[in-house]
Coordinates of C-alpha atoms in Angstrom, one line a residue:
M1 CA 86.2 150.6 68.2
Q2 CA 88.6 147.6 67.1
L3 CA 85.8 144.6 67.5
D4 CA 83.5 146.4 64.6
R5 CA 86.6 146.2 62.6
P6 CA 86.7 143.1 60.6
E7 CA 90.6 143.5 59.8
R8 CA 91.3 143.6 63.8
G9 CA 89.8 139.7 63.4
F10 CA 86.8 139.9 65.3
S11 CA 84.0 140.1 63.2
F12 CA 81.8 136.9 63.2
R13 CA 79.7 138.8 60.0
E14 CA 82.2 139.8 57.6
A15 CA 85.5 137.6 56.5
G16 CA 88.6 139.0 58.3
P17 CA 92.1 137.9 59.2
L18 CA 92.3 135.1 61.6
D19 CA 94.3 137.8 63.8
M20 CA 92.2 138.3 67.3
R21 CA 94.5 139.6 69.4
M22 CA 93.5 142.6 71.8
S23 CA 96.8 144.2 70.5
D24 CA 99.6 144.0 68.6
A25 CA 102.3 143.3 71.4
G26 CA 101.2 139.1 71.5
E27 CA 103.1 136.9 68.9
L28 CA 100.2 134.4 69.3
T29 CA 97.2 134.5 66.9
A30 CA 93.9 132.8 65.7
D31 CA 95.5 131.7 63.2
E32 CA 98.3 129.7 64.7
I33 CA 95.5 128.1 67.2
V34 CA 93.0 127.2 64.4
N35 CA 95.5 125.9 62.2
R36 CA 98.6 124.1 63.7
W37 CA 97.6 123.5 67.8
P38 CA 96.5 119.8 67.9
E39 CA 93.0 118.9 68.7
K40 CA 93.2 118.3 71.9
E41 CA 95.3 121.4 72.9
M42 CA 92.5 123.5 71.2
A43 CA 89.6 121.7 72.6
D44 CA 91.0 122.4 76.1
L45 CA 91.5 126.0 75.0
L46 CA 88.2 126.6 74.5
Y47 CA 86.6 124.4 77.8
R48 CA 89.1 126.3 79.6
G49 CA 89.4 129.3 78.6
A50 CA 85.4 129.9 77.4
D51 CA 83.8 127.8 79.3
E52 CA 82.7 126.2 76.0
H53 CA 81.0 123.0 76.7
D54 CA 81.0 121.5 73.0
S55 CA 84.8 122.3 72.9
R56 CA 85.7 118.9 71.7
R57 CA 83.1 118.9 68.7
I58 CA 84.1 122.3 67.8
A59 CA 88.2 121.3 68.1
R60 CA 87.4 118.0 65.6
A61 CA 85.1 119.9 63.1
I62 CA 88.0 123.0 63.3
M63 CA 90.3 120.1 62.8
R64 CA 88.5 118.6 59.6
A65 CA 87.9 122.0 57.8
R66 CA 91.7 122.7 58.1
P67 CA 92.9 125.2 56.5
I68 CA 90.5 127.7 58.1
R69 CA 90.7 130.6 55.9
D70 CA 89.2 134.0 57.8
T71 CA 87.1 134.9 60.4
A72 CA 83.9 134.1 58.5
H73 CA 85.4 130.2 57.8
L74 CA 85.5 130.0 61.3
A75 CA 82.6 131.1 62.1
T76 CA 80.3 128.9 59.6
V77 CA 82.8 125.5 61.1
V78 CA 81.9 126.2 64.5
A79 CA 78.1 127.1 63.9
G80 CA 78.0 123.3 62.1
A81 CA 79.3 122.3 65.0
R82 CA 76.7 123.9 67.6
K83 CA 73.5 122.2 66.4
Q84 CA 71.6 122.8 69.6
W85 CA 72.1 126.8 68.5
E86 CA 69.4 126.2 65.7
G87 CA 66.0 127.9 66.5
R88 CA 67.8 131.2 68.8
N89 CA 68.1 134.7 68.2
C90 CA 71.7 134.7 68.3
I91 CA 74.6 132.9 66.3
P92 CA 76.5 130.4 68.4
Q93 CA 79.7 132.6 68.2
Q94 CA 78.2 135.1 70.7
K95 CA 77.4 132.8 73.2
R96 CA 80.3 134.1 75.3
F97 CA 78.9 137.4 74.8
W98 CA 75.2 137.8 75.1
R99 CA 73.2 135.3 76.6
C100 CA 70.5 135.0 73.7
G101 CA 66.9 133.1 74.3

């Protein structure tokens, strides 16, 4: 399954390319978004597309950390922007996939 393969860019635990496309047909990659988009557009995407309430804080952290090198670097930046997830049983990047408590 491509979500389990770091080279597809979906891994939170292993460094992989900032791809995150479900197929090769799309041209837009995560690298384009996190390293080239303006902060407001990135925050809006996180808020509207992922229902991320800390979207502004995360986008600001990504802007300060640019260039984002790989998925592990992105995960570290996002985790640093999400302080309220400390002490939970999951990493903050998993919030959209599992309800961790």
